[in-house]
């Protein structure tokens, strides 16, 4: 039956036109558009397909990533790339269980699922209450490399990349730092 459901999801995704996607994304206040096996930005600037994790779970994971390492100038698509590695059969149970625990804690502390909490400060309170949990530590640790090793985000932070192949920092303007 699982194969029939996947086929049905794929067929409904194929029938989704760009116009349908844009209509769905125009809903006021939507953080993500969740569909059959996919997640998209409200402005349709990016979309990703899920293979092992439910789109709602993945949307919560992306919001969690943004709340752990918040950078207003970094677009959501980079957070999606950072956590996309968890969308595997091997990680699906851990992520689904962790997000369920996150939602339960959010319900307990704030009376809503994590993704439905409107204020970042309130979501951070929920995360702080879970920061010793293995799930939180796994996601936080994975984000360090998953987010900051993306060459596309380096210019946002003013990082020019490795200098070794250019003679090192001494020969490459080690003293041109303008943000200190």
PDB file of C-alpha atoms in Angstrom, residues 2-178:
ATOM      1  CA  UNK A   2       2.915   2.372   0.699  1.00  0.00           C
ATOM      2  CA  UNK A   3       3.942   2.162  -2.954  1.00  0.00           C
ATOM      3  CA  UNK A   4       0.399   3.041  -4.067  1.00  0.00           C
ATOM      4  CA  UNK A   5       0.428   6.082  -1.757  1.00  0.00           C
ATOM      5  CA  UNK A   6       3.800   7.231  -3.119  1.00  0.00           C
ATOM      6  CA  UNK A   7       2.503   6.860  -6.669  1.00  0.00           C
ATOM      7  CA  UNK A   8      -0.603   8.850  -5.751  1.00  0.00           C
ATOM      8  CA  UNK A   9       1.540  11.578  -4.177  1.00  0.00           C
ATOM      9  CA  UNK A  10       3.752  11.750  -7.267  1.00  0.00           C
ATOM     10  CA  UNK A  11       0.762  11.942  -9.584  1.00  0.00           C
ATOM     11  CA  UNK A  12      -0.823  14.748  -7.563  1.00  0.00           C
ATOM     12  CA  UNK A  13       2.515  16.561  -7.521  1.00  0.00           C
ATOM     13  CA  UNK A  14       2.761  16.261 -11.321  1.00  0.00           C
ATOM     14  CA  UNK A  15      -0.734  17.724 -11.648  1.00  0.00           C
ATOM     15  CA  UNK A  16       0.263  20.725  -9.522  1.00  0.00           C
ATOM     16  CA  UNK A  17       0.823  23.599 -11.905  1.00  0.00           C
ATOM     17  CA  UNK A  18       2.905  26.671 -11.263  1.00  0.00           C
ATOM     18  CA  UNK A  19      -0.333  28.646 -11.023  1.00  0.00           C
ATOM     19  CA  UNK A  20      -1.648  26.226  -8.357  1.00  0.00           C
ATOM     20  CA  UNK A  21       1.587  26.575  -6.423  1.00  0.00           C
ATOM     21  CA  UNK A  22       1.474  30.371  -6.565  1.00  0.00           C
ATOM     22  CA  UNK A  23      -2.194  30.392  -5.483  1.00  0.00           C
ATOM     23  CA  UNK A  24      -1.399  28.121  -2.550  1.00  0.00           C
ATOM     24  CA  UNK A  25       1.558  30.255  -1.535  1.00  0.00           C
ATOM     25  CA  UNK A  26      -0.411  33.478  -1.471  1.00  0.00           C
ATOM     26  CA  UNK A  27      -2.162  32.474   1.744  1.00  0.00           C
ATOM     27  CA  UNK A  28      -1.519  35.217   4.286  1.00  0.00           C
ATOM     28  CA  UNK A  29       0.991  34.364   6.956  1.00  0.00           C
ATOM     29  CA  UNK A  30       2.172  31.089   5.429  1.00  0.00           C
ATOM     30  CA  UNK A  31       5.786  30.264   6.294  1.00  0.00           C
ATOM     31  CA  UNK A  32       5.930  27.274   3.977  1.00  0.00           C
ATOM     32  CA  UNK A  33       3.630  25.626   1.494  1.00  0.00           C
ATOM     33  CA  UNK A  34       3.319  21.955   2.278  1.00  0.00           C
ATOM     34  CA  UNK A  35       2.084  19.565  -0.380  1.00  0.00           C
ATOM     35  CA  UNK A  36       2.229  15.925  -1.312  1.00  0.00           C
ATOM     36  CA  UNK A  37       5.919  15.199  -0.846  1.00  0.00           C
ATOM     37  CA  UNK A  38       7.186  18.753  -1.268  1.00  0.00           C
ATOM     38  CA  UNK A  39       7.843  21.965   0.615  1.00  0.00           C
ATOM     39  CA  UNK A  40       7.995  25.410  -0.979  1.00  0.00           C
ATOM     40  CA  UNK A  41       8.564  29.021  -0.004  1.00  0.00           C
ATOM     41  CA  UNK A  42       5.464  31.211   0.131  1.00  0.00           C
ATOM     42  CA  UNK A  43       6.851  33.305  -2.728  1.00  0.00           C
ATOM     43  CA  UNK A  44       7.699  30.150  -4.725  1.00  0.00           C
ATOM     44  CA  UNK A  45      11.364  31.198  -4.815  1.00  0.00           C
ATOM     45  CA  UNK A  46      12.429  27.677  -3.892  1.00  0.00           C
ATOM     46  CA  UNK A  47      10.948  24.246  -3.374  1.00  0.00           C
ATOM     47  CA  UNK A  48      12.270  20.873  -2.319  1.00  0.00           C
ATOM     48  CA  UNK A  49      10.954  17.348  -2.500  1.00  0.00           C
ATOM     49  CA  UNK A  50      10.927  15.063   0.515  1.00  0.00           C
ATOM     50  CA  UNK A  51      11.783  11.391   0.191  1.00  0.00           C
ATOM     51  CA  UNK A  52      11.630   9.982   3.732  1.00  0.00           C
ATOM     52  CA  UNK A  53      10.277  12.749   5.992  1.00  0.00           C
ATOM     53  CA  UNK A  54       6.765  14.204   5.902  1.00  0.00           C
ATOM     54  CA  UNK A  55       6.723  17.746   4.463  1.00  0.00           C
ATOM     55  CA  UNK A  56       5.188  19.128   7.698  1.00  0.00           C
ATOM     56  CA  UNK A  57       8.004  17.566   9.722  1.00  0.00           C
ATOM     57  CA  UNK A  58      10.613  18.936   7.326  1.00  0.00           C
ATOM     58  CA  UNK A  59       9.059  22.430   7.515  1.00  0.00           C
ATOM     59  CA  UNK A  60       9.372  22.304  11.306  1.00  0.00           C
ATOM     60  CA  UNK A  61      12.988  21.140  10.983  1.00  0.00           C
ATOM     61  CA  UNK A  62      13.780  24.084   8.697  1.00  0.00           C
ATOM     62  CA  UNK A  63      12.198  26.540  11.159  1.00  0.00           C
ATOM     63  CA  UNK A  64      14.112  24.905  13.990  1.00  0.00           C
ATOM     64  CA  UNK A  65      17.358  25.342  12.038  1.00  0.00           C
ATOM     65  CA  UNK A  66      16.588  29.009  11.427  1.00  0.00           C
ATOM     66  CA  UNK A  67      15.843  29.525  15.123  1.00  0.00           C
ATOM     67  CA  UNK A  68      19.039  27.774  16.263  1.00  0.00           C
ATOM     68  CA  UNK A  69      21.280  29.835  13.961  1.00  0.00           C
ATOM     69  CA  UNK A  70      19.245  32.928  13.066  1.00  0.00           C
ATOM     70  CA  UNK A  71      20.619  35.087  10.269  1.00  0.00           C
ATOM     71  CA  UNK A  72      18.150  37.512   8.729  1.00  0.00           C
ATOM     72  CA  UNK A  73      20.264  37.857   5.589  1.00  0.00           C
ATOM     73  CA  UNK A  74      20.458  34.098   4.935  1.00  0.00           C
ATOM     74  CA  UNK A  75      17.494  32.926   2.829  1.00  0.00           C
ATOM     75  CA  UNK A  76      15.469  29.869   3.860  1.00  0.00           C
ATOM     76  CA  UNK A  77      16.784  27.888   0.901  1.00  0.00           C
ATOM     77  CA  UNK A  78      20.199  27.637   2.599  1.00  0.00           C
ATOM     78  CA  UNK A  79      18.602  26.276   5.768  1.00  0.00           C
ATOM     79  CA  UNK A  80      16.739  23.750   3.600  1.00  0.00           C
ATOM     80  CA  UNK A  81      20.037  22.643   2.061  1.00  0.00           C
ATOM     81  CA  UNK A  82      21.591  22.437   5.544  1.00  0.00           C
ATOM     82  CA  UNK A  83      18.967  19.993   6.852  1.00  0.00           C
ATOM     83  CA  UNK A  84      18.176  18.137   3.616  1.00  0.00           C
ATOM     84  CA  UNK A  85      20.685  15.447   4.621  1.00  0.00           C
ATOM     85  CA  UNK A  86      18.250  14.291   7.316  1.00  0.00           C
ATOM     86  CA  UNK A  87      15.688  13.335   4.647  1.00  0.00           C
ATOM     87  CA  UNK A  88      16.900   9.749   4.451  1.00  0.00           C
ATOM     88  CA  UNK A  89      15.359   6.443   5.534  1.00  0.00           C
ATOM     89  CA  UNK A  90      18.157   6.121   8.116  1.00  0.00           C
ATOM     90  CA  UNK A  91      17.376   9.488   9.753  1.00  0.00           C
ATOM     91  CA  UNK A  92      13.612   9.648   9.246  1.00  0.00           C
ATOM     92  CA  UNK A  93      12.652   7.963  12.536  1.00  0.00           C
ATOM     93  CA  UNK A  94      15.040  10.086  14.598  1.00  0.00           C
ATOM     94  CA  UNK A  95      13.814  13.308  12.959  1.00  0.00           C
ATOM     95  CA  UNK A  96      10.122  12.378  13.181  1.00  0.00           C
ATOM     96  CA  UNK A  97      10.447  11.393  16.844  1.00  0.00           C
ATOM     97  CA  UNK A  98      12.474  14.522  17.632  1.00  0.00           C
ATOM     98  CA  UNK A  99      10.023  16.862  15.909  1.00  0.00           C
ATOM     99  CA  UNK A 100       7.110  15.139  17.694  1.00  0.00           C
ATOM    100  CA  UNK A 101       8.909  15.772  21.014  1.00  0.00           C
ATOM    101  CA  UNK A 102       9.567  19.384  19.970  1.00  0.00           C
ATOM    102  CA  UNK A 103       5.869  19.869  19.159  1.00  0.00           C
ATOM    103  CA  UNK A 104       4.855  18.258  22.465  1.00  0.00           C
ATOM    104  CA  UNK A 105       7.179  20.594  24.390  1.00  0.00           C
ATOM    105  CA  UNK A 106       5.859  23.572  22.414  1.00  0.00           C
ATOM    106  CA  UNK A 107       2.287  22.546  23.260  1.00  0.00           C
ATOM    107  CA  UNK A 108       3.243  22.200  26.913  1.00  0.00           C
ATOM    108  CA  UNK A 109       5.026  25.567  27.142  1.00  0.00           C
ATOM    109  CA  UNK A 110       3.264  27.735  24.560  1.00  0.00           C
ATOM    110  CA  UNK A 111      -0.007  25.961  23.717  1.00  0.00           C
ATOM    111  CA  UNK A 112       0.775  25.441  20.016  1.00  0.00           C
ATOM    112  CA  UNK A 113       2.880  23.267  17.738  1.00  0.00           C
ATOM    113  CA  UNK A 114       6.390  24.623  17.229  1.00  0.00           C
ATOM    114  CA  UNK A 115       5.745  25.797  13.672  1.00  0.00           C
ATOM    115  CA  UNK A 116       2.557  27.589  14.742  1.00  0.00           C
ATOM    116  CA  UNK A 117       4.303  29.717  17.375  1.00  0.00           C
ATOM    117  CA  UNK A 118       4.459  33.168  15.842  1.00  0.00           C
ATOM    118  CA  UNK A 119       7.208  34.792  17.863  1.00  0.00           C
ATOM    119  CA  UNK A 120      10.820  33.724  17.441  1.00  0.00           C
ATOM    120  CA  UNK A 121      11.490  34.485  21.120  1.00  0.00           C
ATOM    121  CA  UNK A 122       8.807  31.957  22.138  1.00  0.00           C
ATOM    122  CA  UNK A 123      10.218  29.299  19.799  1.00  0.00           C
ATOM    123  CA  UNK A 124      13.707  29.903  21.219  1.00  0.00           C
ATOM    124  CA  UNK A 125      12.276  29.370  24.730  1.00  0.00           C
ATOM    125  CA  UNK A 126      11.040  25.956  23.591  1.00  0.00           C
ATOM    126  CA  UNK A 127      14.432  25.132  22.071  1.00  0.00           C
ATOM    127  CA  UNK A 128      16.242  26.191  25.241  1.00  0.00           C
ATOM    128  CA  UNK A 129      14.100  23.779  27.227  1.00  0.00           C
ATOM    129  CA  UNK A 130      15.328  20.969  24.944  1.00  0.00           C
ATOM    130  CA  UNK A 131      18.952  21.952  24.388  1.00  0.00           C
ATOM    131  CA  UNK A 132      20.301  19.018  26.407  1.00  0.00           C
ATOM    132  CA  UNK A 133      18.310  16.475  24.351  1.00  0.00           C
ATOM    133  CA  UNK A 134      20.245  14.301  21.890  1.00  0.00           C
ATOM    134  CA  UNK A 135      17.918  15.320  19.051  1.00  0.00           C
ATOM    135  CA  UNK A 136      18.601  19.025  19.576  1.00  0.00           C
ATOM    136  CA  UNK A 137      22.361  18.437  19.833  1.00  0.00           C
ATOM    137  CA  UNK A 138      22.349  16.333  16.647  1.00  0.00           C
ATOM    138  CA  UNK A 139      20.534  18.998  14.634  1.00  0.00           C
ATOM    139  CA  UNK A 140      22.581  21.854  16.116  1.00  0.00           C
ATOM    140  CA  UNK A 141      25.841  20.033  15.443  1.00  0.00           C
ATOM    141  CA  UNK A 142      24.861  19.169  11.888  1.00  0.00           C
ATOM    142  CA  UNK A 143      23.979  22.781  11.167  1.00  0.00           C
ATOM    143  CA  UNK A 144      27.486  23.978  11.940  1.00  0.00           C
ATOM    144  CA  UNK A 145      28.786  22.332   8.793  1.00  0.00           C
ATOM    145  CA  UNK A 146      25.504  22.016   6.899  1.00  0.00           C
ATOM    146  CA  UNK A 147      24.876  25.751   6.920  1.00  0.00           C
ATOM    147  CA  UNK A 148      28.285  27.376   7.173  1.00  0.00           C
ATOM    148  CA  UNK A 149      30.076  25.117   4.661  1.00  0.00           C
ATOM    149  CA  UNK A 150      27.848  26.331   1.843  1.00  0.00           C
ATOM    150  CA  UNK A 151      29.952  28.523  -0.415  1.00  0.00           C
ATOM    151  CA  UNK A 152      26.839  30.488  -1.366  1.00  0.00           C
ATOM    152  CA  UNK A 153      26.491  31.862   2.195  1.00  0.00           C
ATOM    153  CA  UNK A 154      30.138  32.847   2.622  1.00  0.00           C
ATOM    154  CA  UNK A 155      29.781  36.270   0.940  1.00  0.00           C
ATOM    155  CA  UNK A 156      26.871  37.077   3.272  1.00  0.00           C
ATOM    156  CA  UNK A 157      29.284  36.793   6.203  1.00  0.00           C
ATOM    157  CA  UNK A 158      32.225  38.422   4.401  1.00  0.00           C
ATOM    158  CA  UNK A 159      34.241  35.195   4.248  1.00  0.00           C
ATOM    159  CA  UNK A 160      36.320  34.935   1.101  1.00  0.00           C
ATOM    160  CA  UNK A 161      37.109  31.255   1.445  1.00  0.00           C
ATOM    161  CA  UNK A 162      40.376  29.428   1.840  1.00  0.00           C
ATOM    162  CA  UNK A 163      43.533  31.457   1.312  1.00  0.00           C
ATOM    163  CA  UNK A 164      46.018  28.570   1.235  1.00  0.00           C
ATOM    164  CA  UNK A 165      45.952  28.244  -2.540  1.00  0.00           C
ATOM    165  CA  UNK A 166      46.494  32.030  -2.802  1.00  0.00           C
ATOM    166  CA  UNK A 167      49.622  32.168  -0.634  1.00  0.00           C
ATOM    167  CA  UNK A 168      47.951  32.336   2.781  1.00  0.00           C
ATOM    168  CA  UNK A 169      46.348  35.189   4.662  1.00  0.00           C
ATOM    169  CA  UNK A 170      49.557  37.188   5.026  1.00  0.00           C
ATOM    170  CA  UNK A 171      49.880  37.470   1.226  1.00  0.00           C
ATOM    171  CA  UNK A 172      46.148  37.904   0.748  1.00  0.00           C
ATOM    172  CA  UNK A 173      45.310  40.940   2.869  1.00  0.00           C
ATOM    173  CA  UNK A 174      45.033  39.616   6.412  1.00  0.00           C
ATOM    174  CA  UNK A 175      44.675  43.214   7.582  1.00  0.00           C
ATOM    175  CA  UNK A 176      41.758  44.201   5.320  1.00  0.00           C
ATOM    176  CA  UNK A 177      39.131  43.152   7.857  1.00  0.00           C
ATOM    177  CA  UNK A 178      36.594  45.952   8.072  1.00  0.00           C
TER     178      UNK A 178
END
